Short mmCIF file of C-alpha atoms and ligand atoms in Angstrom, two decimals:
data_model
loop_
_atom_site.label_atom_id
_atom_site.label_comp_id
_atom_site.label_asym_id
_atom_site.label_seq_id
_atom_site.Cartn_x
_atom_site.Cartn_y
_atom_site.Cartn_z
CA MET A 245 49.65 -10.98 9.96
CA LYS A 246 47.43 -8.39 11.63
CA TYR A 247 44.27 -9.78 13.17
CA GLN A 248 41.10 -8.70 11.41
CA ALA A 249 37.85 -10.02 12.86
CA TYR A 250 34.73 -10.32 10.74
CA ASN A 251 31.21 -10.51 12.14
CA ARG A 252 27.70 -9.60 11.02
CA HIS A 253 28.48 -5.89 11.19
CA ASN A 254 31.42 -5.86 8.78
CA PHE A 255 30.32 -8.91 6.81
CA THR A 256 30.45 -7.04 3.49
CA GLU A 257 34.18 -6.47 3.97
CA ILE A 258 35.03 -10.16 3.65
CA PRO A 259 36.53 -10.06 0.15
CA GLN A 260 35.72 -13.66 -0.78
CA MET A 261 32.02 -13.27 0.12
CA LYS A 262 31.53 -10.77 -2.67
CA ASN A 263 31.45 -13.60 -5.24
CA PHE A 264 28.33 -15.16 -3.75
CA SER A 265 24.68 -14.44 -4.40
CA GLU A 266 22.74 -11.91 -2.38
CA LEU A 267 20.40 -14.65 -1.15
CA PHE A 268 23.27 -16.82 0.08
CA ARG A 269 24.78 -13.92 1.99
CA LYS A 270 21.44 -12.93 3.44
CA GLU A 271 20.86 -16.45 4.76
CA ILE A 272 24.16 -16.28 6.61
CA LEU A 273 23.23 -12.95 8.13
CA ILE A 274 19.82 -14.25 9.20
CA SER A 275 21.31 -17.40 10.76
CA SER A 276 23.89 -15.29 12.55
CA LYS A 277 21.05 -13.50 14.37
CA VAL A 278 20.80 -16.67 16.46
CA LEU A 279 24.12 -18.51 16.13
CA PRO A 280 27.30 -16.70 17.11
CA PHE A 281 29.23 -15.48 14.09
CA LYS A 282 32.81 -14.35 14.07
CA THR A 283 35.69 -15.29 11.83
CA ASN A 284 39.01 -13.70 10.92
CA ASN A 285 41.42 -13.10 8.06
CA TYR A 286 43.57 -16.17 8.81
CA VAL A 287 40.52 -18.43 8.55
CA THR A 288 39.20 -16.73 5.41
CA ASP A 289 42.59 -16.44 3.66
CA PHE A 290 44.38 -19.65 4.73
CA LEU A 291 41.86 -22.24 5.89
CA ILE A 292 38.66 -21.93 3.86
CA ASP A 293 38.81 -23.40 0.37
CA TRP A 294 36.45 -20.95 -1.32
CA SER A 295 36.16 -23.10 -4.45
CA LYS A 296 34.39 -25.69 -2.26
CA VAL A 297 31.98 -23.30 -0.50
CA PRO A 298 29.28 -23.93 0.70
CA GLU A 299 30.43 -27.51 1.45
CA ASP A 300 33.89 -26.55 2.66
CA PRO A 301 34.24 -27.75 6.28
CA MET A 302 36.20 -24.73 7.46
CA PHE A 303 33.52 -22.48 5.99
CA LEU A 304 30.77 -24.42 7.76
CA LEU A 305 32.70 -24.27 11.01
CA ASN A 306 32.55 -20.47 11.05
CA PHE A 307 29.66 -19.30 8.86
CA PRO A 308 26.17 -20.00 10.25
CA GLN A 309 23.89 -21.66 7.70
CA LYS A 310 20.15 -21.71 7.22
CA ASP A 311 20.05 -25.47 7.86
CA MET A 312 21.71 -25.04 11.23
CA LEU A 313 18.49 -23.47 12.54
CA GLN A 314 15.12 -25.12 12.90
CA PRO A 315 12.87 -23.77 10.10
CA ALA A 316 10.65 -21.94 12.61
CA HIS A 317 13.64 -20.29 14.22
CA PHE A 318 15.03 -19.32 10.84
CA SER A 319 11.81 -17.57 9.83
CA GLU A 320 11.69 -15.73 13.14
CA ALA A 321 15.29 -14.62 12.63
CA ALA A 322 14.43 -13.57 9.07
CA GLY A 323 11.63 -11.45 10.50
CA MET A 324 14.12 -9.68 12.73
CA VAL A 325 16.56 -8.99 9.90
CA GLU A 326 13.73 -7.74 7.68
CA GLY A 327 12.57 -5.38 10.42
CA ARG A 328 9.18 -7.03 10.98
CA TYR A 329 9.58 -6.82 14.76
CA SER A 330 10.31 -4.00 17.14
CA GLU A 331 13.58 -4.15 19.04
CA GLU A 332 11.71 -5.30 22.14
CA GLN A 333 9.87 -8.02 20.26
CA SER A 334 13.13 -9.20 18.69
CA ALA A 335 14.76 -9.45 22.10
CA GLU A 336 11.82 -11.51 23.39
CA ILE A 337 11.88 -13.85 20.39
CA LEU A 338 15.63 -14.34 20.67
CA LYS A 339 15.29 -15.15 24.34
CA LYS A 340 12.66 -17.73 23.51
CA ILE A 341 14.78 -19.30 20.76
CA TYR A 342 17.80 -19.53 23.07
CA SER A 343 15.75 -21.18 25.77
CA GLU A 344 14.62 -23.75 23.19
CA LEU A 345 18.23 -24.54 22.29
CA ASN A 346 19.20 -25.95 25.70
CA PRO A 347 21.73 -23.31 26.66
CA HIS A 348 23.02 -25.18 29.71
CA PRO A 349 23.65 -28.77 28.71
CA ALA A 350 24.97 -31.26 31.29
CA ALA A 351 23.61 -29.18 34.18
CA GLN A 352 26.69 -26.96 34.17
CA GLN A 353 25.01 -24.49 36.51
CA HIS A 354 25.06 -27.18 39.20
CA ASN A 355 28.86 -27.38 39.26
CA VAL A 356 29.60 -24.01 40.84
CA PRO A 357 31.94 -24.46 43.80
CA VAL A 358 31.57 -22.75 47.18
CA LEU A 359 34.31 -21.27 49.34
CA GLU A 360 33.44 -20.19 52.90
CA GLY A 361 29.78 -20.01 51.99
CA LYS A 362 30.43 -17.88 48.90
CA LYS A 363 29.62 -19.12 45.41
CA LEU A 364 32.58 -18.96 43.04
CA ASN A 365 30.72 -18.03 39.90
CA GLY A 366 33.59 -18.13 37.42
CA MET A 367 34.45 -21.73 38.21
CA GLN A 368 33.10 -25.21 37.76
CA HIS A 369 34.06 -28.23 39.78
CA LYS A 370 32.38 -31.33 38.45
CA TYR A 371 35.14 -33.94 38.59
CA ARG A 372 37.16 -34.37 41.76
CA GLU A 373 40.62 -33.70 40.31
CA THR A 374 39.92 -30.78 38.02
CA VAL A 375 38.60 -27.26 38.52
CA LEU A 376 37.51 -25.30 35.47
CA PHE A 377 38.25 -21.61 35.59
CA PHE A 378 36.63 -19.06 33.27
CA PRO A 379 38.78 -15.91 33.36
CA ARG A 380 36.66 -12.84 32.82
CA GLN A 381 38.72 -11.52 29.91
CA GLY A 382 38.79 -14.87 28.12
CA GLN A 383 35.12 -15.19 27.27
CA THR A 384 35.45 -14.72 23.55
CA CYS A 385 37.38 -16.49 20.77
CA HIS A 386 39.45 -15.60 17.69
CA ALA A 387 36.59 -17.06 15.66
CA TYR A 388 33.37 -18.79 16.70
CA CYS A 389 32.45 -22.37 15.88
CA THR A 390 28.93 -22.74 14.59
CA PHE A 391 28.54 -25.91 16.69
CA CYS A 392 29.71 -24.24 19.89
CA PHE A 393 28.01 -25.32 23.12
CA ARG A 394 29.41 -22.32 24.96
CA TRP A 395 27.48 -19.93 22.75
CA PRO A 396 25.27 -18.52 25.53
CA GLN A 397 28.38 -16.74 26.74
CA PHE A 398 28.53 -14.74 23.52
CA THR A 399 24.89 -13.79 23.33
CA GLY A 400 24.70 -11.11 25.98
CA ILE A 401 22.30 -12.99 28.26
CA SER A 402 24.28 -12.12 31.34
CA HIS A 403 22.85 -14.60 33.82
CA LEU A 404 23.96 -17.46 31.57
CA LYS A 405 27.58 -16.39 31.68
CA PHE A 406 30.31 -17.87 33.81
CA ARG A 407 33.03 -15.37 34.52
CA THR A 408 35.22 -14.17 37.29
CA ASP A 409 38.34 -12.19 37.94
CA GLU A 410 38.93 -13.66 41.33
CA ALA A 411 42.29 -15.34 40.81
CA THR A 412 43.07 -15.38 44.52
CA LEU A 413 39.78 -17.12 45.29
CA LEU A 414 40.74 -19.78 42.76
CA ALA A 415 44.05 -20.32 44.55
CA SER A 416 42.33 -20.45 47.96
CA TYR A 417 39.74 -22.92 46.72
CA ILE A 418 42.40 -25.25 45.34
CA ARG A 419 44.47 -24.98 48.49
CA LYS A 420 41.43 -26.01 50.56
CA ASN A 421 40.64 -28.96 48.27
CA PRO A 422 43.62 -31.31 48.27
CA SER A 423 41.98 -33.63 45.76
CA VAL A 424 42.27 -30.96 43.06
CA THR A 425 45.40 -31.57 41.00
CA ASP A 426 44.40 -29.77 37.79
CA VAL A 427 43.21 -26.29 36.90
CA LEU A 428 41.80 -25.90 33.44
CA PHE A 429 41.61 -22.36 32.07
CA THR A 430 38.76 -22.27 29.65
CA GLY A 431 36.30 -19.86 28.05
CA GLY A 432 35.58 -18.83 25.34
CA ASP A 433 39.28 -19.00 24.68
CA PRO A 434 41.73 -17.86 27.37
CA MET A 435 44.30 -17.28 24.61
CA VAL A 436 42.43 -14.13 23.54
CA MET A 437 43.64 -12.55 26.77
CA HIS A 438 46.70 -10.35 26.74
CA ALA A 439 49.71 -12.24 28.14
CA SER A 440 49.93 -9.79 31.05
CA ILE A 441 46.37 -10.61 32.13
CA LEU A 442 46.94 -14.35 31.91
CA ARG A 443 50.16 -13.78 33.85
CA GLY A 444 48.13 -12.25 36.69
CA TYR A 445 46.02 -15.38 37.02
CA ILE A 446 48.96 -17.76 36.68
CA GLU A 447 51.17 -15.86 39.12
CA ALA A 448 48.44 -16.03 41.76
CA LEU A 449 48.50 -19.82 41.41
CA LEU A 450 52.30 -20.12 41.38
CA GLU A 451 52.75 -17.79 44.32
CA ALA A 452 50.25 -19.80 46.34
CA ASN A 453 52.72 -22.72 46.07
CA ILE A 454 50.03 -25.36 46.37
CA PRO A 455 51.76 -28.71 46.74
CA HIS A 456 48.91 -30.76 45.24
CA LEU A 457 48.57 -28.59 42.12
CA GLN A 458 50.24 -30.64 39.38
CA THR A 459 48.86 -29.49 36.06
CA ILE A 460 47.70 -26.25 34.55
CA ARG A 461 45.72 -26.76 31.38
CA ILE A 462 44.70 -24.11 28.92
CA GLY A 463 41.86 -24.99 26.55
CA THR A 464 42.26 -23.12 23.28
CA LYS A 465 41.34 -23.06 19.64
CA ALA A 466 43.98 -20.42 18.88
CA LEU A 467 46.35 -22.88 17.17
CA ALA A 468 43.62 -23.63 14.67
CA TYR A 469 42.07 -20.17 14.30
CA TRP A 470 44.94 -17.78 15.04
CA PRO A 471 48.39 -19.42 15.27
CA PHE A 472 49.92 -15.93 15.15
CA ARG A 473 49.03 -15.85 18.85
CA PHE A 474 52.24 -17.84 19.37
CA LEU A 475 54.23 -16.19 16.56
CA THR A 476 53.89 -12.50 15.87
CA ASP A 477 51.27 -10.94 18.14
CA PRO A 478 52.84 -8.08 20.11
CA ASP A 479 52.79 -10.18 23.30
CA SER A 480 53.63 -13.60 21.77
CA ASN A 481 57.06 -13.74 23.38
CA GLU A 482 55.66 -12.68 26.74
CA LEU A 483 53.12 -15.49 26.46
CA LEU A 484 55.75 -18.10 25.62
CA HIS A 485 57.90 -16.91 28.53
CA LEU A 486 54.93 -17.33 30.83
CA PHE A 487 54.58 -20.93 29.63
CA GLU A 488 58.26 -21.49 30.39
CA ARG A 489 57.83 -20.00 33.84
CA ILE A 490 55.04 -22.49 34.67
CA ILE A 491 57.24 -25.41 33.63
CA LYS A 492 60.23 -24.07 35.58
CA HIS A 493 57.98 -23.90 38.62
CA GLY A 494 57.60 -27.68 38.34
CA ILE A 495 54.06 -27.64 37.08
CA ASN A 496 52.94 -29.56 34.03
CA LEU A 497 51.48 -27.26 31.38
CA ALA A 498 49.07 -28.85 28.93
CA ILE A 499 47.68 -26.84 26.06
CA MET A 500 44.36 -28.48 25.24
CA ALA A 501 44.20 -27.64 21.54
CA HIS A 502 40.93 -27.89 19.67
CA PHE A 503 41.38 -29.16 16.12
CA SER A 504 38.29 -30.17 14.16
CA HIS A 505 39.74 -30.75 10.70
CA PRO A 506 43.09 -31.75 9.14
CA THR A 507 43.16 -28.43 7.22
CA GLU A 508 43.77 -26.65 10.51
CA LEU A 509 47.04 -28.59 10.90
CA LYS A 510 48.47 -28.00 7.44
CA THR A 511 49.64 -24.40 7.34
CA PRO A 512 53.29 -23.45 7.97
CA GLN A 513 51.99 -21.03 10.61
CA VAL A 514 50.39 -23.72 12.76
CA ALA A 515 53.51 -25.89 12.48
CA GLU A 516 55.69 -23.04 13.71
CA ALA A 517 53.27 -22.08 16.47
CA ILE A 518 53.27 -25.67 17.75
CA ARG A 519 57.08 -25.73 17.68
CA ASN A 520 57.20 -22.51 19.71
CA ILE A 521 54.83 -23.88 22.33
CA ARG A 522 56.62 -27.22 22.53
CA SER A 523 59.97 -25.49 22.97
CA THR A 524 58.70 -23.98 26.24
CA GLY A 525 58.31 -27.51 27.60
CA ALA A 526 54.52 -27.46 27.39
CA GLN A 527 52.60 -30.45 26.08
CA ILE A 528 49.85 -30.11 23.52
CA ARG A 529 46.86 -32.43 23.76
CA THR A 530 44.15 -32.34 21.13
CA GLN A 531 40.41 -32.77 21.07
CA SER A 532 37.33 -32.20 18.93
CA PRO A 533 33.75 -33.27 18.57
CA VAL A 534 32.82 -35.53 15.68
CA LEU A 535 30.53 -33.43 13.49
CA LYS A 536 28.38 -34.14 10.47
CA HIS A 537 29.43 -32.02 7.46
CA ILE A 538 32.83 -31.40 9.05
CA ASN A 539 34.70 -34.55 10.04
CA ASP A 540 32.24 -37.47 10.03
CA ASP A 541 34.47 -40.06 8.41
CA PRO A 542 37.31 -42.26 9.66
CA LYS A 543 39.85 -41.06 7.09
CA THR A 544 39.55 -37.47 8.30
CA TRP A 545 40.14 -38.51 11.91
CA ALA A 546 43.03 -40.83 11.11
CA GLU A 547 44.65 -38.04 9.09
CA MET A 548 44.04 -35.57 11.90
CA TRP A 549 45.63 -37.83 14.55
CA ARG A 550 48.63 -38.59 12.33
CA LEU A 551 49.24 -34.92 11.59
CA GLN A 552 48.94 -34.13 15.28
CA VAL A 553 51.47 -36.79 16.22
CA ASN A 554 53.79 -35.61 13.41
CA HIS A 555 53.64 -32.18 15.05
CA ASN A 556 54.38 -33.72 18.48
CA CYS A 557 50.84 -33.28 19.80
CA ILE A 558 49.01 -35.96 21.80
CA PRO A 559 45.53 -36.99 20.61
CA TYR A 560 43.27 -36.84 23.68
CA TYR A 561 39.48 -36.82 23.18
CA MET A 562 36.92 -37.40 20.44
CA PHE A 563 33.63 -35.92 21.63
CA ILE A 564 30.07 -36.42 20.53
CA ALA A 565 28.29 -33.17 19.56
CA ARG A 566 26.44 -31.85 22.56
CA ASP A 567 22.70 -31.54 22.92
CA THR A 568 22.69 -27.80 22.42
CA GLY A 569 22.61 -25.13 19.72
CA ALA A 570 22.71 -26.53 16.19
CA GLN A 571 22.89 -30.17 17.29
CA HIS A 572 20.37 -31.38 14.70
CA TYR A 573 22.70 -30.17 11.94
CA PHE A 574 25.95 -31.56 13.32
CA SER A 575 24.86 -34.64 15.25
CA ILE A 576 25.42 -38.20 14.17
CA PRO A 577 24.11 -41.35 15.86
CA LEU A 578 26.21 -42.69 18.72
CA VAL A 579 26.67 -45.97 16.87
CA LYS A 580 27.97 -44.14 13.80
CA ALA A 581 30.34 -42.05 15.94
CA TRP A 582 31.72 -45.27 17.38
CA GLU A 583 32.15 -46.75 13.88
CA ILE A 584 34.09 -43.68 12.78
CA PHE A 585 36.24 -43.88 15.91
CA ARG A 586 36.86 -47.60 15.54
CA LYS A 587 37.84 -47.45 11.87
CA ALA A 588 40.11 -44.45 12.40
CA TYR A 589 41.68 -46.01 15.52
CA GLN A 590 42.31 -49.28 13.70
CA SER A 591 44.17 -47.51 10.92
CA VAL A 592 46.74 -45.63 12.99
CA SER A 593 49.68 -46.79 15.08
CA GLY A 594 49.78 -46.97 18.85
CA VAL A 595 51.19 -43.47 19.27
CA CYS A 596 47.89 -42.06 17.98
CA ARG A 597 45.82 -44.36 20.20
CA THR A 598 46.21 -42.11 23.21
CA VAL A 599 42.88 -40.71 22.04
CA ARG A 600 39.71 -41.72 23.91
CA GLY A 601 36.19 -41.61 22.66
CA PRO A 602 33.70 -41.12 21.31
CA SER A 603 32.58 -39.47 24.52
CA MET A 604 29.46 -37.63 25.62
CA SER A 605 29.83 -34.94 28.27
CA CYS A 606 26.53 -35.43 30.04
CA ILE A 607 25.11 -34.99 33.53
CA PRO A 608 26.61 -38.12 35.16
CA GLY A 609 30.01 -37.65 33.51
CA LYS A 610 31.95 -38.32 30.34
CA VAL A 611 30.36 -41.39 28.84
CA GLN A 612 32.39 -43.28 26.26
CA VAL A 613 30.63 -45.43 23.68
CA LEU A 614 32.74 -48.59 23.74
CA GLY A 615 30.77 -50.18 20.93
CA VAL A 616 28.02 -52.50 19.87
CA SER A 617 27.99 -56.05 21.14
CA GLU A 618 25.68 -59.08 21.25
CA VAL A 619 24.64 -61.35 24.07
CA VAL A 620 22.34 -64.34 24.23
CA THR A 621 19.66 -64.12 26.92
CA ASN A 622 17.07 -66.90 27.31
CA GLY A 623 18.20 -68.34 24.00
CA LYS A 624 17.54 -65.02 22.28
CA LYS A 625 20.20 -62.88 20.67
CA GLU A 626 20.23 -59.33 21.93
CA LYS A 627 22.21 -56.42 20.51
CA LEU A 628 23.63 -53.95 23.03
CA ILE A 629 25.45 -50.67 23.22
CA VAL A 630 28.34 -50.91 25.66
CA MET A 631 29.48 -47.79 27.46
CA ARG A 632 31.69 -46.70 30.31
CA MET A 633 32.52 -43.43 32.03
CA LEU A 634 35.86 -41.74 31.42
CA GLN A 635 34.90 -39.19 34.07
CA GLY A 636 32.16 -39.37 36.65
CA ARG A 637 30.45 -37.04 39.07
CA ASN A 638 31.22 -39.86 41.47
CA PRO A 639 34.77 -41.08 40.76
CA ASP A 640 33.66 -44.58 41.65
CA TRP A 641 31.50 -44.71 38.51
CA VAL A 642 34.53 -44.42 36.24
CA ALA A 643 35.60 -47.40 34.10
CA ARG A 644 32.61 -49.62 34.88
CA PRO A 645 31.10 -51.06 31.70
CA PHE A 646 27.32 -50.64 31.40
CA PHE A 647 24.80 -51.58 28.78
CA ALA A 648 21.94 -50.04 26.83
CA GLU A 649 19.48 -51.54 24.40
CA TYR A 650 20.69 -51.21 20.83
CA HIS A 651 19.35 -48.06 19.21
CA PRO A 652 20.92 -47.22 15.85
CA ASP A 653 19.56 -43.67 15.69
CA ALA A 654 20.12 -42.44 19.25
CA ILE A 655 22.31 -39.34 19.26
CA TRP A 656 22.52 -38.79 23.04
CA ILE A 657 22.40 -40.87 26.20
CA ASP A 658 18.90 -39.68 27.12
CA GLN A 659 17.59 -41.62 24.12
CA LEU A 660 19.06 -44.88 25.38
CA LYS A 661 17.31 -47.43 27.58
CA PRO A 662 19.15 -49.71 30.00
CA ALA A 663 19.53 -53.22 28.62
CA PHE A 664 18.15 -56.47 30.11
CA GLY A 665 14.86 -54.82 31.09
CA GLU A 666 16.48 -52.76 33.85
CA LYS A 667 14.64 -49.59 34.83
CA LYS A 668 17.73 -47.44 35.37
CA PHE A 669 21.41 -47.27 34.63
CA PHE A 670 23.57 -48.19 37.63
CA PHE A 671 24.37 -44.58 38.54
CA GLU A 672 20.91 -43.04 38.23
CA ASP A 673 19.65 -43.40 41.81
CA GLU A 674 22.80 -41.87 43.19
CA LEU A 675 22.72 -39.09 40.62
CA GLU A 676 19.13 -38.22 41.51
CA GLN A 677 20.12 -38.16 45.16
CA MET A 678 22.94 -35.72 44.43
CA PHE A 679 20.58 -33.36 42.67
CA LYS A 680 17.86 -33.65 45.26
CA GLU A 681 20.20 -32.80 48.09
CA ASP A 682 21.47 -29.84 46.27
CA LEU A 683 19.46 -28.04 43.69
CA SER A 684 20.69 -24.62 44.72
CA GLU A 685 24.04 -25.22 46.41
CA SER A 686 27.08 -27.12 45.32
CA SER A 687 27.44 -30.13 47.61
CA LEU A 688 26.94 -32.47 44.70
CA VAL A 689 30.39 -31.59 43.48
CA ASN A 690 31.96 -31.97 46.91
CA PHE A 691 31.20 -35.62 47.24
CA GLU A 692 34.38 -36.70 48.96
C1 PLP B 233 36.43 -32.97 30.50
C2 PLP B 233 36.23 -32.21 31.71
C3 PLP B 233 37.24 -32.11 32.65
C4 PLP B 233 38.60 -32.74 32.48
O1 PLP B 233 38.51 -34.14 32.45
P1 PLP B 233 39.79 -35.01 32.10
O2 PLP B 233 39.28 -36.37 31.84
O3 PLP B 233 40.72 -34.94 33.25
O4 PLP B 233 40.40 -34.40 30.86
C5 PLP B 233 36.97 -31.39 33.80
N1 PLP B 233 35.77 -30.80 34.03
C6 PLP B 233 34.77 -30.91 33.15
C7 PLP B 233 33.44 -30.28 33.47
C8 PLP B 233 34.96 -31.61 31.94
O5 PLP B 233 33.96 -31.70 31.08
S1 SF4 B 234 36.70 -21.91 19.97
FE1 SF4 B 234 35.65 -23.19 21.53
S2 SF4 B 234 34.52 -21.75 22.85
FE2 SF4 B 234 35.12 -20.65 20.95
S3 SF4 B 234 33.38 -20.87 19.60
FE3 SF4 B 234 34.76 -22.57 19.12
S4 SF4 B 234 34.04 -24.28 20.41
FE4 SF4 B 234 33.14 -22.39 21.21
#
């Protein structure tokens, strides 16, 4: 299949959209003024069930909807589409809307590493073992998710972008930091890069022969949105050979595949693409946020994990929708996310229970909601939310249970209060200290 991208400029060429009302189409175009919009012919022809639109989850994953914007933002966007503002005014309004959508959740801009006094702007180093690398040519995707927290990278606000082409700096940084065992190529989607460009980055790492580098991970949604990447693209074979080369070098290669719905795992194309990747010796680990309107029930998750295991993939993370972009549309309470996780987890066998979650990627780390529990204090029953960190800015925070007052509607950690009348969670003083010491530089990530 030949890749055909659709966005707001060639929207009218999507054949299936022609059957819908003018108003419905216009609302999508207005919403796409703010939310990134891009889909492709595999998604429209193989994944979306058009008889179920507008409720179809695959449709909602790619086509921005009116309800995904706050009403005020939607009317401002409508004003732009209807030509009520000058170009300059539109740019100003858009900038304002973006700033109101929390474009940098979890203080990502504070994770930029430093090498010999120089900031490495295309990287993030938040957790001791793993460096995130944002290759310059990988800052787009085969299709955009309407929930995406990386959307500032697609909006053209350049100072919000992470990108670099400094592969040798990456290798030097890892060499100098023996605690780094993992490099995670991320984006956007690094799999949009031509194999020869990815090869350049990978070769720089392999040639550096860094003894402590154990795992190269590649975060990608290509298996879900464009499995032809591993089948029939002109450089598919070159890409698969590159994977083989990493394995032969003695480095573990983990494809971190994003799957948000069972539909994405049901086409013959995705099955074959997974087989091709697995035959190189690479592992595939899977992850997704839990999202209202898309996958907010246990059956969907249990089915997803089973299909993944059937395809020889390893379920890895269930995330909670981040506090950015269209969160109000997709978010569900933490307690509900845990209930979905628990029911799904209970209904699958142990081979699926490699998955961890539901987890919030927030400033202190990855916080897992372990569940709701009850204690008796001073003869009074008290309901609690139990959490722990799966990852922490300080590794010592990991795997310590901590407690918040029960709050059935909270959708993010900042809405939770420590239990037992405590003023702060156990990590907060130390976290504040890290940020105080280093609001402009990066020592808070070099806490060894
Ligand atoms: C999730 C994540 C990682 C990887 O964490 P693992 O638990 O090893 O998968 C690394 N860096 C950041 C910023 C992350 O959010
Ligand atoms: S594939 Fe990933 S980076 Fe790309 S739009 Fe979706 S969530 Fe965002």
